[in-house]
C-alpha positions as MATLAB code, in Angstrom:
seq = 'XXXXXXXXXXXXXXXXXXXXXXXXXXXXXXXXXXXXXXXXXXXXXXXXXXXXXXXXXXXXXXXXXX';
ca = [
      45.241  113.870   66.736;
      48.405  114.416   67.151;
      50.059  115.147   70.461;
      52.525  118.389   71.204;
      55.000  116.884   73.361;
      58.130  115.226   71.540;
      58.326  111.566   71.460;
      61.297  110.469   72.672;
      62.671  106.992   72.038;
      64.254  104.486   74.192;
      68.424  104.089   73.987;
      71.757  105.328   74.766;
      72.457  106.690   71.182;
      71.392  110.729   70.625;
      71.710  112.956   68.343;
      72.938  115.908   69.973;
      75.728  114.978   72.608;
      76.507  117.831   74.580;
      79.406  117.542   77.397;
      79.151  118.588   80.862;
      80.549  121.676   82.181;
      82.517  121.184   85.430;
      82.033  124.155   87.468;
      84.340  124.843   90.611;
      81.695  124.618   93.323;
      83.031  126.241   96.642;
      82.058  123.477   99.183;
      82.188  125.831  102.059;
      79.629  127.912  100.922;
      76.846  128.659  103.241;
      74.754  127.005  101.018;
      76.638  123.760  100.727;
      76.662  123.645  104.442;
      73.271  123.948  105.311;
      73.011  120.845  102.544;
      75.572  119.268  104.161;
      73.831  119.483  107.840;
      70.630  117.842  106.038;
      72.205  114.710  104.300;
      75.606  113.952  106.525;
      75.055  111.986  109.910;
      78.433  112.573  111.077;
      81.823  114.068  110.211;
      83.313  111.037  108.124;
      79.811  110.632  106.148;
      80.309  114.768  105.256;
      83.777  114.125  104.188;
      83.130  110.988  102.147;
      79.938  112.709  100.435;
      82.169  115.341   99.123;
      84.838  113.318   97.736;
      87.691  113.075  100.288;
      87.458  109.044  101.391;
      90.161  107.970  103.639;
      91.382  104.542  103.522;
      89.708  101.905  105.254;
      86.415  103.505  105.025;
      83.462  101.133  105.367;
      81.790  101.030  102.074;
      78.067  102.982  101.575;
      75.327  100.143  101.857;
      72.424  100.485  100.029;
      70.445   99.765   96.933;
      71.941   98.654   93.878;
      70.576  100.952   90.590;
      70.597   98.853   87.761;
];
């Protein structure tokens, strides 16, 4: 028989391209802190993981996605 989930096939192409709303996100929110105090080591990791690199930073090492 047949099955009730969709099949979906394999590709970049689509037929319904929808674009991403960008929502302001307050990053000192008391949730994004308590995030923050579960994923950042230090200072400099918490600042580069929300988007404010300064130069010279050493560069993240880890595993390539393909």
């Amino acid at each position: 028989g047949k099955s009730s989930k969709p099949k979906r096939g394999k590709g970049k192409s689509s037929k319904n391209k929808t674009k991403k709303v960008v929502k302001d996100v307050d990053i000192l929110s008391s949730a994004a802190m308590l995030n923050a105090h579960y994923i950042c080591h230090n200072v400099p990791a918490c600042l580069e993981l929300r988007g404010f690199p300064w130069p010279g930073s050493p560069k993240k090492k880890g595993k390539r996605r393909k």
